Amino acid sequence: MVNTTLTIPPTFPFYSGDPDDNKADKPGVWLRRFELLCESHTTDAEKIRTFILVLEPDSPAEEWWTKLEAGRKTTWADVRMEFRAEWPPTRTLEVSTEARRETLMSLKISEEEVGQMVTEGKRKDYTHAIWADKAEAVWKLLEDNKGLLIHDVRKNLPEGILDSIPDTKNT
């Protein structure tokens, strides 16, 4: 007898379709991971049966599947198309340099927040480390290779951190 479902690793995530689930992969990323599990000889029926099993129970994704007309889920190409129609790719907006600069200048951390452990998305770290990573990411997008914005950003730091870093033009 032929295997009727793919072997899914135990670590493969269920797909919930919940837009507020910030720990989940983006829909397109999740679908690509699922397709990478499928071997070239996997039939459409096997892919679809397995796909149903990796939709999170009692989730918006499972509800979507249940309500989807039978004629729209007979081939894998149909299922993929319907999935992408329900969860379209997110667009990347072009952000102006001024908006990025404003974002950088809006990043602040208070004396009370320094040293606290927080969870943000999938990451657990100290608040000041998360702040520094965010500031660095925006700073890199601004391509401030000469470090002209550093002194402006320093104004958003609490005294405790300012006391521990040098105040030079090369900082």
JSON list of C-alpha atoms in Angstrom, two decimals:
[
{"chain": "A", "resi": 1, "resn": "MET", "atom": "CA", "xyz": [0.00, 0.00, 0.00]},
{"chain": "A", "resi": 2, "resn": "VAL", "atom": "CA", "xyz": [1.23, 3.49, -0.83]},
{"chain": "A", "resi": 3, "resn": "ASN", "atom": "CA", "xyz": [1.84, 6.04, 1.94]},
{"chain": "A", "resi": 4, "resn": "THR", "atom": "CA", "xyz": [-1.10, 8.47, 1.87]},
{"chain": "A", "resi": 5, "resn": "THR", "atom": "CA", "xyz": [0.52, 11.30, 3.81]},
{"chain": "A", "resi": 6, "resn": "LEU", "atom": "CA", "xyz": [3.94, 12.87, 3.91]},
{"chain": "A", "resi": 7, "resn": "THR", "atom": "CA", "xyz": [6.17, 12.46, 6.92]},
{"chain": "A", "resi": 8, "resn": "ILE", "atom": "CA", "xyz": [6.13, 15.74, 8.77]},
{"chain": "A", "resi": 9, "resn": "PRO", "atom": "CA", "xyz": [8.89, 16.45, 11.31]},
{"chain": "A", "resi": 10, "resn": "PRO", "atom": "CA", "xyz": [7.53, 16.92, 14.85]},
{"chain": "A", "resi": 11, "resn": "THR", "atom": "CA", "xyz": [8.97, 20.45, 14.89]},
{"chain": "A", "resi": 12, "resn": "PHE", "atom": "CA", "xyz": [7.04, 21.54, 11.80]},
{"chain": "A", "resi": 13, "resn": "PRO", "atom": "CA", "xyz": [4.65, 24.31, 12.91]},
{"chain": "A", "resi": 14, "resn": "PHE", "atom": "CA", "xyz": [0.90, 24.18, 12.52]},
{"chain": "A", "resi": 15, "resn": "TYR", "atom": "CA", "xyz": [-0.50, 27.05, 10.47]},
{"chain": "A", "resi": 16, "resn": "SER", "atom": "CA", "xyz": [-3.18, 29.04, 12.30]},
{"chain": "A", "resi": 17, "resn": "GLY", "atom": "CA", "xyz": [-3.89, 31.85, 9.86]},
{"chain": "A", "resi": 18, "resn": "ASP", "atom": "CA", "xyz": [-4.18, 34.20, 12.84]},
{"chain": "A", "resi": 19, "resn": "PRO", "atom": "CA", "xyz": [-2.80, 37.62, 11.84]},
{"chain": "A", "resi": 20, "resn": "ASP", "atom": "CA", "xyz": [-2.15, 38.46, 15.51]},
{"chain": "A", "resi": 21, "resn": "ASP", "atom": "CA", "xyz": [0.15, 35.46, 16.02]},
{"chain": "A", "resi": 22, "resn": "ASN", "atom": "CA", "xyz": [3.51, 37.22, 15.97]},
{"chain": "A", "resi": 23, "resn": "LYS", "atom": "CA", "xyz": [5.37, 33.97, 16.67]},
{"chain": "A", "resi": 24, "resn": "ALA", "atom": "CA", "xyz": [4.15, 32.31, 13.46]},
{"chain": "A", "resi": 25, "resn": "ASP", "atom": "CA", "xyz": [5.92, 32.37, 10.13]},
{"chain": "A", "resi": 26, "resn": "LYS", "atom": "CA", "xyz": [4.54, 34.63, 7.45]},
{"chain": "A", "resi": 27, "resn": "PRO", "atom": "CA", "xyz": [1.99, 32.69, 5.37]},
{"chain": "A", "resi": 28, "resn": "GLY", "atom": "CA", "xyz": [4.20, 32.57, 2.27]},
{"chain": "A", "resi": 29, "resn": "VAL", "atom": "CA", "xyz": [7.20, 31.35, 4.29]},
{"chain": "A", "resi": 30, "resn": "TRP", "atom": "CA", "xyz": [5.11, 28.66, 5.98]},
{"chain": "A", "resi": 31, "resn": "LEU", "atom": "CA", "xyz": [3.70, 27.48, 2.63]},
{"chain": "A", "resi": 32, "resn": "ARG", "atom": "CA", "xyz": [7.20, 27.35, 1.12]},
{"chain": "A", "resi": 33, "resn": "ARG", "atom": "CA", "xyz": [8.43, 25.25, 4.06]},
{"chain": "A", "resi": 34, "resn": "PHE", "atom": "CA", "xyz": [5.51, 22.90, 3.58]},
{"chain": "A", "resi": 35, "resn": "GLU", "atom": "CA", "xyz": [6.25, 22.56, -0.13]},
{"chain": "A", "resi": 36, "resn": "LEU", "atom": "CA", "xyz": [9.91, 21.83, 0.61]},
{"chain": "A", "resi": 37, "resn": "LEU", "atom": "CA", "xyz": [8.77, 18.78, 2.59]},
{"chain": "A", "resi": 38, "resn": "CYS", "atom": "CA", "xyz": [7.05, 17.41, -0.50]},
{"chain": "A", "resi": 39, "resn": "GLU", "atom": "CA", "xyz": [9.17, 15.23, -2.72]},
{"chain": "A", "resi": 40, "resn": "SER", "atom": "CA", "xyz": [8.88, 15.41, -6.49]},
{"chain": "A", "resi": 41, "resn": "HIS", "atom": "CA", "xyz": [6.90, 12.14, -6.65]},
{"chain": "A", "resi": 42, "resn": "THR", "atom": "CA", "xyz": [4.36, 13.24, -4.02]},
{"chain": "A", "resi": 43, "resn": "THR", "atom": "CA", "xyz": [0.88, 13.26, -5.51]},
{"chain": "A", "resi": 44, "resn": "ASP", "atom": "CA", "xyz": [-1.53, 16.16, -5.20]},
{"chain": "A", "resi": 45, "resn": "ALA", "atom": "CA", "xyz": [-3.81, 14.01, -3.05]},
{"chain": "A", "resi": 46, "resn": "GLU", "atom": "CA", "xyz": [-0.95, 13.27, -0.62]},
{"chain": "A", "resi": 47, "resn": "LYS", "atom": "CA", "xyz": [0.01, 16.94, -0.43]},
{"chain": "A", "resi": 48, "resn": "ILE", "atom": "CA", "xyz": [-3.57, 18.00, 0.22]},
{"chain": "A", "resi": 49, "resn": "ARG", "atom": "CA", "xyz": [-4.18, 15.32, 2.87]},
{"chain": "A", "resi": 50, "resn": "THR", "atom": "CA", "xyz": [-1.01, 16.34, 4.69]},
{"chain": "A", "resi": 51, "resn": "PHE", "atom": "CA", "xyz": [-1.76, 20.05, 4.28]},
{"chain": "A", "resi": 52, "resn": "ILE", "atom": "CA", "xyz": [-5.08, 19.54, 6.11]},
{"chain": "A", "resi": 53, "resn": "LEU", "atom": "CA", "xyz": [-3.26, 17.87, 9.00]},
{"chain": "A", "resi": 54, "resn": "VAL", "atom": "CA", "xyz": [-0.88, 20.80, 9.52]},
{"chain": "A", "resi": 55, "resn": "LEU", "atom": "CA", "xyz": [-3.61, 23.42, 9.77]},
{"chain": "A", "resi": 56, "resn": "GLU", "atom": "CA", "xyz": [-3.94, 24.28, 13.43]},
{"chain": "A", "resi": 57, "resn": "PRO", "atom": "CA", "xyz": [-7.13, 22.78, 14.92]},
{"chain": "A", "resi": 58, "resn": "ASP", "atom": "CA", "xyz": [-9.89, 25.28, 15.74]},
{"chain": "A", "resi": 59, "resn": "SER", "atom": "CA", "xyz": [-8.01, 28.06, 13.98]},
{"chain": "A", "resi": 60, "resn": "PRO", "atom": "CA", "xyz": [-8.95, 30.60, 11.30]},
{"chain": "A", "resi": 61, "resn": "ALA", "atom": "CA", "xyz": [-6.96, 28.47, 8.82]},
{"chain": "A", "resi": 62, "resn": "GLU", "atom": "CA", "xyz": [-8.95, 25.33, 9.60]},
{"chain": "A", "resi": 63, "resn": "GLU", "atom": "CA", "xyz": [-12.19, 27.29, 9.39]},
{"chain": "A", "resi": 64, "resn": "TRP", "atom": "CA", "xyz": [-11.10, 28.69, 6.00]},
{"chain": "A", "resi": 65, "resn": "TRP", "atom": "CA", "xyz": [-10.39, 25.16, 4.76]},
{"chain": "A", "resi": 66, "resn": "THR", "atom": "CA", "xyz": [-13.75, 23.86, 5.97]},
{"chain": "A", "resi": 67, "resn": "LYS", "atom": "CA", "xyz": [-15.63, 26.67, 4.21]},
{"chain": "A", "resi": 68, "resn": "LEU", "atom": "CA", "xyz": [-13.62, 26.42, 0.98]},
{"chain": "A", "resi": 69, "resn": "GLU", "atom": "CA", "xyz": [-15.70, 24.92, -1.83]},
{"chain": "A", "resi": 70, "resn": "ALA", "atom": "CA", "xyz": [-14.78, 21.32, -2.66]},
{"chain": "A", "resi": 71, "resn": "GLY", "atom": "CA", "xyz": [-14.12, 22.21, -6.30]},
{"chain": "A", "resi": 72, "resn": "ARG", "atom": "CA", "xyz": [-11.43, 24.66, -5.21]},
{"chain": "A", "resi": 73, "resn": "LYS", "atom": "CA", "xyz": [-9.34, 22.09, -3.38]},
{"chain": "A", "resi": 74, "resn": "THR", "atom": "CA", "xyz": [-8.97, 19.19, -5.81]},
{"chain": "A", "resi": 75, "resn": "THR", "atom": "CA", "xyz": [-5.43, 19.91, -7.05]},
{"chain": "A", "resi": 76, "resn": "TRP", "atom": "CA", "xyz": [-2.38, 21.19, -5.21]},
{"chain": "A", "resi": 77, "resn": "ALA", "atom": "CA", "xyz": [-2.17, 24.14, -7.63]},
{"chain": "A", "resi": 78, "resn": "ASP", "atom": "CA", "xyz": [-5.74, 25.10, -6.66]},
{"chain": "A", "resi": 79, "resn": "VAL", "atom": "CA", "xyz": [-4.99, 24.79, -2.94]},
{"chain": "A", "resi": 80, "resn": "ARG", "atom": "CA", "xyz": [-1.83, 26.89, -3.27]},
{"chain": "A", "resi": 81, "resn": "MET", "atom": "CA", "xyz": [-3.71, 29.56, -5.24]},
{"chain": "A", "resi": 82, "resn": "GLU", "atom": "CA", "xyz": [-6.57, 29.68, -2.70]},
{"chain": "A", "resi": 83, "resn": "PHE", "atom": "CA", "xyz": [-4.11, 29.83, 0.22]},
{"chain": "A", "resi": 84, "resn": "ARG", "atom": "CA", "xyz": [-2.27, 32.76, -1.37]},
{"chain": "A", "resi": 85, "resn": "ALA", "atom": "CA", "xyz": [-5.58, 34.49, -2.11]},
{"chain": "A", "resi": 86, "resn": "GLU", "atom": "CA", "xyz": [-6.62, 34.17, 1.54]},
{"chain": "A", "resi": 87, "resn": "TRP", "atom": "CA", "xyz": [-3.19, 35.14, 2.91]},
{"chain": "A", "resi": 88, "resn": "PRO", "atom": "CA", "xyz": [-1.56, 37.31, 0.23]},
{"chain": "A", "resi": 89, "resn": "PRO", "atom": "CA", "xyz": [2.09, 38.32, 0.49]},
{"chain": "A", "resi": 90, "resn": "THR", "atom": "CA", "xyz": [2.71, 41.40, 2.55]},
{"chain": "A", "resi": 91, "resn": "ARG", "atom": "CA", "xyz": [3.96, 44.37, 0.60]},
{"chain": "A", "resi": 92, "resn": "THR", "atom": "CA", "xyz": [7.19, 46.05, 1.50]},
{"chain": "A", "resi": 93, "resn": "LEU", "atom": "CA", "xyz": [6.66, 49.77, 1.68]},
{"chain": "A", "resi": 94, "resn": "GLU", "atom": "CA", "xyz": [9.41, 52.12, 0.61]},
{"chain": "A", "resi": 95, "resn": "VAL", "atom": "CA", "xyz": [10.20, 54.30, 3.60]},
{"chain": "A", "resi": 96, "resn": "SER", "atom": "CA", "xyz": [11.71, 57.75, 3.14]},
{"chain": "A", "resi": 97, "resn": "THR", "atom": "CA", "xyz": [15.01, 58.72, 4.71]},
{"chain": "A", "resi": 98, "resn": "GLU", "atom": "CA", "xyz": [13.24, 61.34, 6.81]},
{"chain": "A", "resi": 99, "resn": "ALA", "atom": "CA", "xyz": [10.77, 58.75, 8.14]},
{"chain": "A", "resi": 100, "resn": "ARG", "atom": "CA", "xyz": [13.65, 56.43, 9.04]},
{"chain": "A", "resi": 101, "resn": "ARG", "atom": "CA", "xyz": [15.46, 59.28, 10.78]},
{"chain": "A", "resi": 102, "resn": "GLU", "atom": "CA", "xyz": [12.29, 60.08, 12.76]},
{"chain": "A", "resi": 103, "resn": "THR", "atom": "CA", "xyz": [11.99, 56.40, 13.68]},
{"chain": "A", "resi": 104, "resn": "LEU", "atom": "CA", "xyz": [15.58, 56.35, 14.90]},
{"chain": "A", "resi": 105, "resn": "MET", "atom": "CA", "xyz": [15.06, 59.49, 16.97]},
{"chain": "A", "resi": 106, "resn": "SER", "atom": "CA", "xyz": [11.85, 58.08, 18.47]},
{"chain": "A", "resi": 107, "resn": "LEU", "atom": "CA", "xyz": [13.62, 55.04, 19.91]},
{"chain": "A", "resi": 108, "resn": "LYS", "atom": "CA", "xyz": [14.01, 55.74, 23.61]},
{"chain": "A", "resi": 109, "resn": "ILE", "atom": "CA", "xyz": [14.83, 53.75, 26.70]},
{"chain": "A", "resi": 110, "resn": "SER", "atom": "CA", "xyz": [14.39, 54.93, 30.28]},
{"chain": "A", "resi": 111, "resn": "GLU", "atom": "CA", "xyz": [16.69, 54.38, 33.25]},
{"chain": "A", "resi": 112, "resn": "GLU", "atom": "CA", "xyz": [14.02, 52.11, 34.79]},
{"chain": "A", "resi": 113, "resn": "GLU", "atom": "CA", "xyz": [13.87, 49.89, 31.69]},
{"chain": "A", "resi": 114, "resn": "VAL", "atom": "CA", "xyz": [17.62, 49.22, 31.55]},
{"chain": "A", "resi": 115, "resn": "GLY", "atom": "CA", "xyz": [18.46, 45.71, 32.69]},
{"chain": "A", "resi": 116, "resn": "GLN", "atom": "CA", "xyz": [14.92, 44.34, 32.53]},
{"chain": "A", "resi": 117, "resn": "MET", "atom": "CA", "xyz": [14.44, 41.03, 30.75]},
{"chain": "A", "resi": 118, "resn": "VAL", "atom": "CA", "xyz": [11.57, 41.11, 28.23]},
{"chain": "A", "resi": 119, "resn": "THR", "atom": "CA", "xyz": [10.15, 38.89, 25.52]},
{"chain": "A", "resi": 120, "resn": "GLU", "atom": "CA", "xyz": [9.54, 40.47, 22.14]},
{"chain": "A", "resi": 121, "resn": "GLY", "atom": "CA", "xyz": [8.24, 38.12, 19.47]},
{"chain": "A", "resi": 122, "resn": "LYS", "atom": "CA", "xyz": [10.44, 35.02, 19.57]},
{"chain": "A", "resi": 123, "resn": "ARG", "atom": "CA", "xyz": [13.27, 36.83, 21.36]},
{"chain": "A", "resi": 124, "resn": "LYS", "atom": "CA", "xyz": [13.93, 37.07, 25.10]},
{"chain": "A", "resi": 125, "resn": "ASP", "atom": "CA", "xyz": [16.61, 39.61, 26.00]},
{"chain": "A", "resi": 126, "resn": "TYR", "atom": "CA", "xyz": [17.43, 42.71, 28.01]},
{"chain": "A", "resi": 127, "resn": "THR", "atom": "CA", "xyz": [15.55, 45.87, 27.07]},
{"chain": "A", "resi": 128, "resn": "HIS", "atom": "CA", "xyz": [18.72, 47.81, 26.37]},
{"chain": "A", "resi": 129, "resn": "ALA", "atom": "CA", "xyz": [20.01, 45.07, 24.03]},
{"chain": "A", "resi": 130, "resn": "ILE", "atom": "CA", "xyz": [16.72, 45.06, 22.11]},
{"chain": "A", "resi": 131, "resn": "TRP", "atom": "CA", "xyz": [16.83, 48.87, 21.94]},
{"chain": "A", "resi": 132, "resn": "ALA", "atom": "CA", "xyz": [20.40, 48.79, 20.63]},
{"chain": "A", "resi": 133, "resn": "ASP", "atom": "CA", "xyz": [19.55, 46.21, 17.96]},
{"chain": "A", "resi": 134, "resn": "LYS", "atom": "CA", "xyz": [16.54, 48.23, 16.78]},
{"chain": "A", "resi": 135, "resn": "ALA", "atom": "CA", "xyz": [18.56, 51.45, 16.70]},
{"chain": "A", "resi": 136, "resn": "GLU", "atom": "CA", "xyz": [21.40, 49.77, 14.80]},
{"chain": "A", "resi": 137, "resn": "ALA", "atom": "CA", "xyz": [19.03, 48.27, 12.23]},
{"chain": "A", "resi": 138, "resn": "VAL", "atom": "CA", "xyz": [17.43, 51.66, 11.49]},
{"chain": "A", "resi": 139, "resn": "TRP", "atom": "CA", "xyz": [20.84, 53.39, 11.53]},
{"chain": "A", "resi": 140, "resn": "LYS", "atom": "CA", "xyz": [22.16, 50.94, 8.91]},
{"chain": "A", "resi": 141, "resn": "LEU", "atom": "CA", "xyz": [19.17, 51.70, 6.67]},
{"chain": "A", "resi": 142, "resn": "LEU", "atom": "CA", "xyz": [20.08, 55.38, 6.90]},
{"chain": "A", "resi": 143, "resn": "GLU", "atom": "CA", "xyz": [23.60, 54.61, 5.64]},
{"chain": "A", "resi": 144, "resn": "ASP", "atom": "CA", "xyz": [25.15, 57.03, 8.13]},
{"chain": "A", "resi": 145, "resn": "ASN", "atom": "CA", "xyz": [28.67, 55.75, 7.45]},
{"chain": "A", "resi": 146, "resn": "LYS", "atom": "CA", "xyz": [30.30, 58.76, 9.12]},
{"chain": "A", "resi": 147, "resn": "GLY", "atom": "CA", "xyz": [28.27, 58.41, 12.32]},
{"chain": "A", "resi": 148, "resn": "LEU", "atom": "CA", "xyz": [26.75, 61.87, 12.11]},
{"chain": "A", "resi": 149, "resn": "LEU", "atom": "CA", "xyz": [23.55, 60.74, 13.86]},
{"chain": "A", "resi": 150, "resn": "ILE", "atom": "CA", "xyz": [25.23, 59.15, 16.87]},
{"chain": "A", "resi": 151, "resn": "HIS", "atom": "CA", "xyz": [25.21, 62.30, 19.02]},
{"chain": "A", "resi": 152, "resn": "ASP", "atom": "CA", "xyz": [21.50, 62.86, 18.29]},
{"chain": "A", "resi": 153, "resn": "VAL", "atom": "CA", "xyz": [20.68, 59.27, 19.24]},
{"chain": "A", "resi": 154, "resn": "ARG", "atom": "CA", "xyz": [22.69, 59.57, 22.47]},
{"chain": "A", "resi": 155, "resn": "LYS", "atom": "CA", "xyz": [20.10, 62.11, 23.66]},
{"chain": "A", "resi": 156, "resn": "ASN", "atom": "CA", "xyz": [17.61, 59.22, 23.94]},
{"chain": "A", "resi": 157, "resn": "LEU", "atom": "CA", "xyz": [19.81, 57.23, 26.31]},
{"chain": "A", "resi": 158, "resn": "PRO", "atom": "CA", "xyz": [19.57, 57.31, 30.11]},
{"chain": "A", "resi": 159, "resn": "GLU", "atom": "CA", "xyz": [22.47, 58.68, 32.17]},
{"chain": "A", "resi": 160, "resn": "GLY", "atom": "CA", "xyz": [23.52, 55.20, 33.35]},
{"chain": "A", "resi": 161, "resn": "ILE", "atom": "CA", "xyz": [24.27, 54.08, 29.82]},
{"chain": "A", "resi": 162, "resn": "LEU", "atom": "CA", "xyz": [25.79, 57.42, 28.78]},
{"chain": "A", "resi": 163, "resn": "ASP", "atom": "CA", "xyz": [28.22, 57.18, 31.71]},
{"chain": "A", "resi": 164, "resn": "SER", "atom": "CA", "xyz": [29.48, 53.83, 30.43]},
{"chain": "A", "resi": 165, "resn": "ILE", "atom": "CA", "xyz": [30.21, 54.81, 26.81]},
{"chain": "A", "resi": 166, "resn": "PRO", "atom": "CA", "xyz": [32.80, 57.29, 25.57]},
{"chain": "A", "resi": 167, "resn": "ASP", "atom": "CA", "xyz": [31.65, 60.64, 24.25]},
{"chain": "A", "resi": 168, "resn": "THR", "atom": "CA", "xyz": [33.84, 61.11, 21.22]},
{"chain": "A", "resi": 169, "resn": "LYS", "atom": "CA", "xyz": [33.15, 62.05, 17.62]},
{"chain": "A", "resi": 170, "resn": "ASN", "atom": "CA", "xyz": [34.07, 58.48, 16.57]},
{"chain": "A", "resi": 171, "resn": "THR", "atom": "CA", "xyz": [31.54, 56.85, 18.89]}
]
